Short mmCIF file of C-alpha atoms in Angstrom, two decimals:
data_model
loop_
_atom_site.label_atom_id
_atom_site.label_comp_id
_atom_site.label_asym_id
_atom_site.label_seq_id
_atom_site.Cartn_x
_atom_site.Cartn_y
_atom_site.Cartn_z
CA MET A 71 0.00 0.00 0.00
CA MET A 72 2.73 2.47 0.95
CA SER A 73 4.62 1.66 -2.23
CA LEU A 74 1.49 2.46 -4.27
CA LEU A 75 1.05 5.81 -2.52
CA ASN A 76 4.70 6.68 -3.06
CA ARG A 77 4.35 5.87 -6.75
CA LEU A 78 1.26 8.09 -6.93
CA LYS A 79 3.18 10.95 -5.29
CA THR A 80 6.09 10.48 -7.68
CA THR A 81 3.73 10.32 -10.67
CA ASN A 82 1.94 13.52 -9.61
CA LEU A 83 5.25 15.31 -9.12
CA ARG A 84 6.50 14.18 -12.50
CA GLY A 85 3.23 15.28 -14.09
CA SER A 86 3.58 18.77 -12.59
CA LEU A 87 7.20 19.04 -13.70
CA THR A 88 6.23 17.86 -17.19
CA ARG A 89 3.50 20.49 -17.45
CA LEU A 90 5.86 23.18 -16.20
CA ALA A 91 8.51 22.07 -18.70
CA ALA A 92 5.87 22.09 -21.46
CA SER A 93 4.86 25.65 -20.47
CA LEU A 94 8.49 26.75 -20.60
CA GLY A 95 8.94 25.01 -23.95
CA ILE A 96 5.86 26.69 -25.40
CA SER A 97 7.10 30.06 -24.12
CA VAL A 98 10.49 29.58 -25.74
CA ALA A 99 8.83 28.45 -28.99
CA MET A 100 6.52 31.49 -28.99
CA ILE A 101 9.46 33.83 -28.38
CA VAL A 102 11.38 32.22 -31.25
CA ILE A 103 8.35 32.38 -33.57
CA CYS A 104 7.60 36.03 -32.70
CA MET A 105 11.24 37.05 -33.09
CA PHE A 106 11.45 35.24 -36.42
CA ALA A 107 8.22 36.87 -37.63
CA ALA A 108 9.43 40.31 -36.51
CA HIS A 109 12.79 39.79 -38.18
CA LYS A 110 11.06 38.67 -41.38
CA TYR A 111 8.74 41.69 -41.28
CA ASN A 112 11.68 44.05 -40.74
CA HIS A 113 13.63 42.44 -43.57
CA GLU A 114 10.74 42.58 -46.03
CA HIS A 115 9.77 46.11 -44.99
CA LEU A 116 13.34 47.36 -45.35
CA GLN A 117 13.86 45.60 -48.67
CA ALA A 118 10.69 47.21 -49.99
CA SER A 119 11.85 50.59 -48.69
CA PHE A 120 15.33 50.09 -50.19
CA GLN A 121 13.85 49.11 -53.55
CA ALA A 122 11.45 52.06 -53.51
CA THR A 123 14.34 54.41 -52.76
CA LEU A 124 16.37 52.91 -55.61
CA THR A 125 13.46 53.23 -58.04
CA GLU A 126 12.80 56.83 -57.00
CA THR A 127 16.50 57.71 -57.32
CA GLN A 128 16.69 56.20 -60.81
CA LYS A 129 13.58 58.16 -61.75
CA ILE A 130 15.15 61.40 -60.46
CA ILE A 131 18.31 60.72 -62.49
CA TYR A 132 16.31 60.12 -65.64
CA GLU A 133 14.14 63.22 -65.09
CA ARG A 134 17.20 65.40 -64.61
CA LEU A 135 18.72 64.22 -67.87
CA ARG A 136 15.39 64.57 -69.62
CA ARG A 137 15.55 68.28 -68.88
CA TYR A 138 18.68 68.50 -71.04
CA GLU A 139 16.95 66.58 -73.83
CA TYR A 140 14.31 69.32 -73.94
CA GLY A 141 17.10 71.88 -74.34
CA LEU A 142 18.60 69.90 -77.21
CA ARG A 143 15.20 69.69 -78.91
CA GLY A 144 14.89 73.46 -78.73
CA MET A 145 18.35 73.87 -80.29
CA ARG A 146 17.47 71.33 -83.00
CA GLY A 147 14.39 73.36 -83.89
CA ALA A 148 16.42 76.56 -84.15
CA ILE A 149 18.96 74.84 -86.42
CA ALA A 150 16.28 73.29 -88.64
CA VAL A 151 14.58 76.65 -89.13
CA ALA A 152 17.84 78.39 -90.04
CA ASP A 153 19.08 75.52 -92.35
CA PRO A 154 21.61 73.02 -90.88
CA GLN A 155 24.07 73.61 -93.76
CA SER A 156 24.33 77.39 -93.46
CA VAL A 157 23.16 78.37 -89.96
CA THR A 158 25.26 81.11 -88.35
CA GLU A 159 26.44 81.52 -84.80
CA GLU A 160 24.31 84.65 -84.39
CA GLN A 161 21.17 82.79 -85.46
CA LEU A 162 21.79 80.12 -82.84
CA ASN A 163 22.62 82.69 -80.21
CA ILE A 164 19.12 84.10 -80.64
CA TYR A 165 17.79 80.79 -79.31
CA VAL A 166 20.48 80.49 -76.64
CA ARG A 167 19.63 83.93 -75.27
CA THR A 168 16.08 82.70 -74.59
CA ARG A 169 17.47 80.15 -72.12
CA ASP A 170 19.28 80.53 -68.83
CA ILE A 171 21.72 77.67 -69.30
CA PRO A 172 23.47 77.77 -65.87
CA SER A 173 20.19 77.59 -63.93
CA GLU A 174 18.13 75.48 -66.37
CA PHE A 175 20.89 73.03 -67.22
CA PRO A 176 23.40 72.86 -64.34
CA GLY A 177 26.50 70.91 -65.32
CA ALA A 178 26.09 71.69 -69.02
CA LYS A 179 29.23 73.38 -70.35
CA GLY A 180 27.12 74.87 -73.12
CA ILE A 181 24.80 73.93 -75.93
CA GLY A 182 25.87 73.64 -79.54
CA TYR A 183 25.72 72.12 -83.02
CA ILE A 184 27.80 69.32 -84.54
CA GLN A 185 27.62 69.27 -88.35
CA LEU A 186 28.10 66.25 -90.57
CA VAL A 187 30.75 67.22 -93.16
CA LYS A 188 31.52 64.86 -96.01
CA ALA A 189 35.25 64.26 -96.38
CA GLU A 190 35.30 65.75 -99.88
CA GLU A 191 33.44 68.88 -98.71
CA LYS A 192 35.84 69.80 -95.93
CA ASP A 193 37.42 72.80 -97.73
CA ASN A 194 34.04 74.16 -98.86
CA PHE A 195 32.76 73.80 -95.30
CA LEU A 196 35.63 75.93 -93.90
CA LYS A 197 35.20 78.60 -96.59
CA ASN A 198 31.46 78.76 -96.05
CA PHE A 199 31.91 78.96 -92.31
CA ARG A 200 34.37 81.90 -92.61
CA ARG A 201 32.04 83.71 -94.98
CA LYS A 202 28.97 83.26 -92.84
CA ASN A 203 30.48 84.05 -89.46
CA GLY A 204 33.41 86.37 -90.12
CA PHE A 205 35.93 84.19 -88.28
CA GLU A 206 37.72 80.91 -88.92
CA ILE A 207 37.81 77.56 -87.12
CA GLU A 208 40.38 74.81 -87.45
CA ILE A 209 39.23 71.23 -87.75
CA ARG A 210 41.11 69.11 -85.23
CA ASN A 211 41.23 65.36 -84.66
CA LEU A 212 41.77 63.59 -81.35
CA ASN A 213 43.25 60.58 -83.17
CA PRO A 214 44.43 59.94 -86.76
CA TYR A 215 41.27 59.83 -88.84
CA VAL A 216 40.06 59.43 -92.43
CA GLY A 217 36.40 59.70 -93.41
CA ASP A 218 33.35 61.91 -93.00
CA LEU A 219 33.70 64.52 -90.27
CA TYR A 220 31.46 65.28 -87.28
CA VAL A 221 32.59 68.85 -86.62
CA ILE A 222 31.58 70.96 -83.63
CA ARG A 223 30.44 74.01 -85.60
CA TYR A 224 29.06 76.07 -82.75
CA ILE A 225 28.83 75.94 -78.98
CA SER A 226 27.55 78.69 -76.73
CA PRO A 227 29.00 80.24 -74.72
CA ARG A 228 32.01 80.27 -77.01
CA ALA A 229 34.73 81.64 -74.72
CA PRO A 230 34.98 78.74 -72.21
CA ASN A 231 34.53 76.21 -75.01
CA LEU A 232 37.16 77.40 -77.53
CA ASN A 233 38.99 74.08 -77.23
CA ALA A 234 35.88 72.32 -78.50
CA MET A 235 35.21 74.52 -81.55
CA GLY A 236 36.23 72.69 -84.75
CA LEU A 237 36.74 69.35 -82.97
CA ASN A 238 35.98 66.33 -85.18
CA ILE A 239 34.28 64.01 -82.68
CA ALA A 240 34.34 61.19 -85.26
CA SER A 241 38.09 60.95 -84.61
CA GLU A 242 37.44 59.50 -81.15
CA GLU A 243 35.73 56.12 -80.84
CA LYS A 244 33.37 56.77 -77.89
CA ARG A 245 32.08 60.03 -79.33
CA ARG A 246 31.69 58.57 -82.83
CA HIS A 247 29.94 55.43 -81.56
CA ALA A 248 27.29 57.47 -79.67
CA ALA A 249 26.79 59.86 -82.62
CA ASP A 250 26.26 56.96 -85.03
CA ALA A 251 23.85 55.23 -82.62
CA SER A 252 21.88 58.44 -82.23
CA ALA A 253 21.73 58.90 -86.01
CA ARG A 254 20.40 55.36 -86.58
CA THR A 255 17.78 55.45 -83.80
CA GLY A 256 16.71 59.09 -83.99
CA ARG A 257 16.97 59.30 -80.20
CA ALA A 258 18.92 61.43 -77.77
CA THR A 259 22.04 59.49 -76.83
CA LEU A 260 24.82 59.78 -74.28
CA THR A 261 28.42 58.92 -75.07
CA ALA A 262 30.43 56.61 -72.86
CA PRO A 263 32.24 58.42 -70.03
CA ILE A 264 34.85 60.73 -71.58
CA VAL A 265 37.25 63.55 -70.73
CA LEU A 266 35.98 66.85 -72.11
CA VAL A 267 38.51 68.86 -74.07
CA GLN A 268 37.30 71.98 -72.26
CA ASP A 269 37.53 70.35 -68.83
CA PRO A 270 40.30 67.70 -68.86
CA THR A 271 40.36 67.39 -65.05
CA LYS A 272 36.99 65.57 -64.92
CA ILE A 273 38.36 62.15 -65.75
CA LYS A 274 35.65 59.77 -67.01
CA GLN A 275 32.85 61.71 -65.35
CA SER A 276 31.72 63.69 -68.39
CA PHE A 277 29.58 62.95 -71.45
CA LEU A 278 28.33 64.39 -74.69
CA PHE A 279 24.56 64.40 -75.01
CA LEU A 280 23.58 64.16 -78.69
CA LEU A 281 20.27 64.59 -80.54
CA PRO A 282 20.24 63.92 -84.33
CA ILE A 283 19.12 66.50 -86.90
CA TYR A 284 17.73 65.31 -90.23
CA ALA A 285 16.70 66.81 -93.53
CA PRO A 286 12.93 67.44 -93.75
CA GLY A 287 10.74 64.39 -94.44
CA GLU A 288 9.83 61.02 -92.96
CA HIS A 289 12.73 58.77 -92.01
CA ASP A 290 11.38 55.49 -90.66
CA SER A 291 14.30 53.11 -91.02
CA PRO A 292 17.86 53.39 -89.69
CA ALA A 293 19.21 53.53 -93.27
CA GLU A 294 16.85 56.39 -94.19
CA ARG A 295 17.86 58.29 -91.06
CA VAL A 296 21.57 57.94 -91.81
CA ARG A 297 21.02 59.19 -95.40
CA ALA A 298 19.01 62.19 -94.17
CA LEU A 299 21.43 63.05 -91.33
CA ARG A 300 22.67 66.66 -91.18
CA GLY A 301 24.24 66.72 -87.73
CA TRP A 302 23.41 66.84 -84.00
CA SER A 303 22.44 69.36 -81.39
CA TYR A 304 24.58 68.55 -78.42
CA SER A 305 25.66 69.50 -74.93
CA PRO A 306 28.82 68.51 -73.02
CA LEU A 307 27.85 67.46 -69.49
CA SER A 308 29.78 67.11 -66.25
CA MET A 309 27.86 64.38 -64.46
CA ASN A 310 28.76 65.42 -60.89
CA GLU A 311 27.24 68.81 -61.58
CA VAL A 312 24.27 67.42 -63.49
CA LEU A 313 23.25 65.04 -60.72
CA GLY A 314 24.22 67.27 -57.79
CA ASP A 315 23.21 65.31 -54.70
CA GLY A 316 21.37 62.71 -56.79
CA GLY A 317 18.13 63.61 -55.06
CA ILE A 318 19.20 61.89 -51.82
CA ASP A 319 19.94 62.90 -48.23
CA PRO A 320 23.73 62.45 -47.97
CA GLU A 321 23.43 61.99 -44.20
CA LYS A 322 21.33 58.86 -44.68
CA LEU A 323 22.22 57.56 -48.13
CA HIS A 324 25.33 57.08 -50.20
CA LEU A 325 24.87 56.94 -53.97
CA LYS A 326 27.33 55.55 -56.48
CA ILE A 327 26.60 55.30 -60.21
CA SER A 328 28.74 53.33 -62.64
CA ASP A 329 28.54 53.00 -66.41
CA VAL A 330 28.41 49.25 -67.08
CA SER A 331 27.41 49.23 -70.73
CA ALA A 332 28.14 45.98 -72.52
CA GLY A 333 31.59 45.52 -74.01
CA GLU A 334 33.18 48.32 -71.98
CA GLN A 335 35.14 48.58 -68.78
CA PRO A 336 32.86 49.66 -65.90
CA ALA A 337 33.54 53.24 -64.83
CA ILE A 338 32.33 55.19 -61.80
CA ILE A 339 30.60 58.34 -63.07
CA PHE A 340 29.10 59.67 -59.83
CA ASP A 341 29.80 59.35 -56.11
CA SER A 342 27.80 61.33 -53.56
CA GLY A 343 30.76 61.37 -51.17
CA ASN A 344 30.57 61.54 -47.37
CA ASN A 345 31.94 57.99 -47.30
CA SER A 346 33.13 58.24 -43.69
CA ARG A 347 29.53 57.94 -42.50
CA PHE A 348 29.03 54.57 -44.15
CA LYS A 349 30.53 51.15 -43.49
CA THR A 350 30.90 48.13 -45.71
CA THR A 351 28.50 46.28 -43.39
CA ASP A 352 25.71 48.82 -43.93
CA PRO A 353 22.78 47.52 -46.03
CA SER A 354 22.80 48.41 -49.71
CA VAL A 355 20.75 47.85 -52.84
CA HIS A 356 21.84 47.56 -56.46
CA GLY A 357 20.03 48.09 -59.71
CA GLU A 358 20.70 48.71 -63.39
CA VAL A 359 18.80 50.97 -65.75
CA ASP A 360 19.08 52.03 -69.38
CA ILE A 361 19.69 55.79 -69.69
CA TYR A 362 19.83 57.31 -73.18
CA GLY A 363 21.70 54.44 -74.78
CA ARG A 364 23.88 53.65 -71.78
CA ARG A 365 23.58 51.01 -69.07
CA TRP A 366 24.05 52.49 -65.60
CA ALA A 367 24.44 50.55 -62.37
CA THR A 368 23.10 52.34 -59.30
CA GLU A 369 24.26 51.39 -55.81
CA ILE A 370 22.72 52.96 -52.72
CA THR A 371 24.08 52.34 -49.22
CA PHE A 372 21.80 53.05 -46.26
CA SER A 373 22.98 54.40 -42.93
CA LYS A 374 21.69 53.29 -39.53
CA ALA A 375 19.81 56.59 -39.32
CA PHE A 376 17.87 55.70 -42.48
CA VAL A 377 17.08 52.20 -41.23
CA ALA A 378 15.89 53.58 -37.88
CA SER A 379 13.56 56.02 -39.65
CA GLN A 380 11.65 53.26 -41.47
CA GLY A 381 9.39 52.25 -38.59
CA ILE A 382 10.81 48.76 -38.10
CA ILE A 383 10.18 46.67 -35.00
CA PRO A 384 13.01 47.10 -32.43
CA LEU A 385 14.02 43.47 -31.96
CA TRP A 386 15.88 43.96 -28.67
CA TRP A 387 12.90 45.63 -26.99
CA LEU A 388 10.55 43.06 -28.48
CA PHE A 389 12.72 40.28 -27.03
CA VAL A 390 12.68 41.91 -23.56
CA LEU A 391 8.89 42.33 -23.76
CA LEU A 392 8.30 38.74 -24.86
CA LEU A 393 10.70 37.43 -22.21
CA SER A 394 8.87 39.43 -19.51
CA LEU A 395 5.46 38.18 -20.65
CA ALA A 396 6.76 34.61 -20.80
CA ALA A 397 8.20 34.94 -17.28
CA LEU A 398 4.88 36.24 -15.92
CA ALA A 399 2.96 33.48 -17.67
CA ASN A 400 5.26 30.78 -16.33
CA VAL A 401 5.13 32.21 -12.79
CA PHE A 402 1.34 31.98 -13.03
CA VAL A 403 1.61 28.39 -14.32
CA TYR A 404 4.06 27.54 -11.52
CA ILE A 405 1.75 28.95 -8.83
CA ARG A 406 -1.22 27.10 -10.24
CA LEU A 407 0.71 23.84 -10.53
CA ARG A 408 2.01 24.27 -7.00
CA ARG A 409 -1.51 24.73 -5.68
CA GLU A 410 -2.68 21.69 -7.62
CA GLN A 411 0.27 19.74 -6.27
CA GLU A 412 -0.52 20.79 -2.71
CA SER A 413 -4.16 19.84 -3.25
CA ARG A 414 -3.17 16.43 -4.62
CA THR A 415 -0.70 15.95 -1.80
CA LEU A 416 -3.44 16.68 0.73
CA GLN A 417 -5.79 14.33 -1.05
CA LEU A 418 -3.13 11.63 -1.08
CA ALA A 419 -2.53 12.23 2.61
CA ARG A 420 -6.20 11.79 3.26
CA THR A 421 -6.26 8.69 1.10
CA GLU A 422 -3.20 7.38 2.91
CA LEU A 423 -4.79 8.07 6.28
CA ALA A 424 -8.01 6.42 5.18
CA MET A 425 -6.09 3.36 4.01
CA ILE A 426 -4.19 3.24 7.28
CA VAL A 427 -7.42 3.52 9.23
CA ASP A 428 -9.18 0.96 7.07
CA SER A 429 -6.40 -1.59 7.40
CA SER A 430 -5.91 -1.10 11.17
CA ILE A 431 -6.82 -4.05 13.51
CA ASP A 432 -8.25 -1.54 15.97
CA ALA A 433 -11.87 -0.53 15.60
CA ILE A 434 -11.89 3.04 14.29
CA ILE A 435 -15.25 4.72 13.69
CA GLY A 436 -15.85 8.12 12.12
CA LYS A 437 -19.06 10.11 12.63
CA ASN A 438 -20.28 13.64 11.96
CA ILE A 439 -21.62 16.11 14.52
CA ASP A 440 -25.09 14.60 14.17
CA GLY A 441 -23.76 11.24 15.24
CA VAL A 442 -24.13 9.61 11.81
CA VAL A 443 -21.46 7.07 10.92
CA THR A 444 -19.22 8.24 8.05
CA SER A 445 -16.44 5.65 8.19
CA TRP A 446 -16.24 2.07 9.56
CA ASN A 447 -12.97 0.24 9.23
CA ARG A 448 -12.24 -3.47 9.14
CA GLY A 449 -11.34 -3.49 12.84
CA ALA A 450 -14.82 -2.11 13.61
CA GLU A 451 -16.38 -4.80 11.42
CA ALA A 452 -14.46 -7.50 13.30
CA LEU A 453 -15.23 -6.05 16.75
CA PHE A 454 -18.89 -5.09 16.42
CA GLY A 455 -19.99 -7.50 13.70
CA TYR A 456 -21.55 -4.90 11.42
CA THR A 457 -20.16 -4.49 7.90
CA SER A 458 -19.26 -1.00 6.70
CA ARG A 459 -22.26 -1.09 4.37
CA GLU A 460 -24.55 -1.78 7.36
CA ALA A 461 -22.98 0.84 9.59
CA ILE A 462 -22.27 3.86 7.38
CA GLY A 463 -25.23 6.25 7.33
CA GLN A 464 -26.69 4.94 10.59
CA ARG A 465 -26.85 6.92 13.82
CA LEU A 466 -24.25 5.51 16.18
CA LEU A 467 -26.64 6.09 19.09
CA GLU A 468 -29.06 3.60 17.63
CA LEU A 469 -26.46 1.20 16.29
CA ILE A 470 -24.10 0.29 19.14
CA VAL A 471 -24.71 2.65 22.09
CA PRO A 472 -26.46 0.92 25.01
CA VAL A 473 -29.67 2.54 26.16
CA ASP A 474 -28.18 3.48 29.51
CA ARG A 475 -25.34 5.28 27.67
CA HIS A 476 -27.49 7.44 25.34
CA ASN A 477 -26.99 10.55 27.50
CA GLU A 478 -23.26 10.01 27.29
CA GLU A 479 -23.38 10.01 23.46
CA ILE A 480 -25.61 13.09 23.45
CA GLU A 481 -23.18 14.94 25.73
CA ILE A 482 -20.26 14.00 23.46
CA LEU A 483 -22.06 15.37 20.36
CA THR A 484 -23.07 18.55 22.19
CA ALA A 485 -19.51 19.17 23.31
CA VAL A 486 -18.21 18.67 19.79
CA ARG A 487 -20.77 21.10 18.37
CA ASN A 488 -19.67 23.69 20.95
CA GLY A 489 -16.00 23.23 20.06
CA LYS A 490 -15.02 21.80 23.43
CA SER A 491 -12.15 19.37 23.75
CA LEU A 492 -12.76 15.84 24.98
CA SER A 493 -10.49 13.46 26.87
CA HIS A 494 -10.25 9.79 26.13
CA PHE A 495 -12.37 7.62 28.41
CA GLU A 496 -13.51 4.02 28.61
CA THR A 497 -17.14 3.08 28.08
CA LYS A 498 -19.43 0.30 26.89
CA ARG A 499 -20.84 -0.43 23.43
CA ASN A 500 -23.08 -3.17 22.01
CA ALA A 501 -21.97 -5.69 19.41
CA LYS A 502 -24.34 -6.98 16.73
CA ASP A 503 -24.66 -10.31 18.53
CA GLY A 504 -25.74 -8.55 21.75
CA ARG A 505 -22.45 -8.69 23.57
CA LEU A 506 -21.48 -5.65 25.67
CA LEU A 507 -17.94 -4.55 24.82
CA ASP A 508 -15.41 -2.36 26.60
CA VAL A 509 -14.23 0.46 24.23
CA LEU A 510 -12.15 3.65 24.34
CA THR A 511 -13.67 6.86 22.98
CA CYS A 512 -11.54 9.28 20.97
CA SER A 513 -11.42 13.02 20.50
CA PRO A 514 -13.15 14.75 17.59
CA ILE A 515 -11.21 15.56 14.38
#
């Protein structure tokens, strides 16, 4: 019997510990799940924000360059009206004076006209130029060259661009390639990164922006466009000045743009600077976009200040909060389990006591304050002859108390009701077979 009770106690204790361990395990799992979900949300939210910033930056870059295209279209219209073959500098200056180039087109060294000159018409071109404008230009090549010429006929303002006047851009591969591509497509086109002759210090951070000019008529195919070509309106651009800050906050973002057009060596054409604020471990996003015939790679690095401004979940504080809630929950579970354990322990103690009483050889009888039998052990069965089924529920006064002892039983019950203590004393009780037995009374529980 005692071994069974001990096993029950051990089983109950193990059950409580198992439930507590399960509660702790669930808490840890919930913390892990919540932290993972928060981390995933932060990652996706930041990636979306990074991508949106990249897209917006690329849009700003394109819109800034588009402004220069509008300027080239205006110059093309002025040249077409005046006749591309015989237009004078003064005629073009009339258009130029309608624009405020420094404020409208920051980074543009000027705006001008490149004329297509057939190789055999070179001398006539120079004579006609001198006659129309009253001054001479000298055609210069950047590299040895034979073929049709792409001559910078005019650029305004003239003074800071004297080195460019008369330059045959066909003599340099990057300039010629962009001019030919523009002529075939009919679109505004950027050259590869170059060094401007009027600003040789800007190494590989400058471009020519070219827009083709054709003879009147419809030119639907590339071959028709090349045959109708008269020249290009153009503008030399310094990209650092064109892009300025790139439309970003340099305290939060670092922008780097590289020209990565196919078949050419990648070249950095813009860097927003302020690199000391950014580390190689800072998050970044990359993207490529086609810009006027070139392929540009855009890289944006984001500072901690930018990341903090995006409304992400602070993981450290979330962890502390979840840990605190888990601790409170498990304290509650522990208290509840402890109370349950104490209740089970008490119940086991009662069960153990009942088993002890039931298995005792002494007659032990339990009754309530009304004198009704509530328990009747085996010793009582053996002594008085009544089974527990016969005795339980009966009034003890009527069951085994002799008639001459009824007052004694009544006094005992009255004392118990009044909370008085009783001393053990010897008395007489009847057995089922009529025998009168000597017994010892006990105190109330």
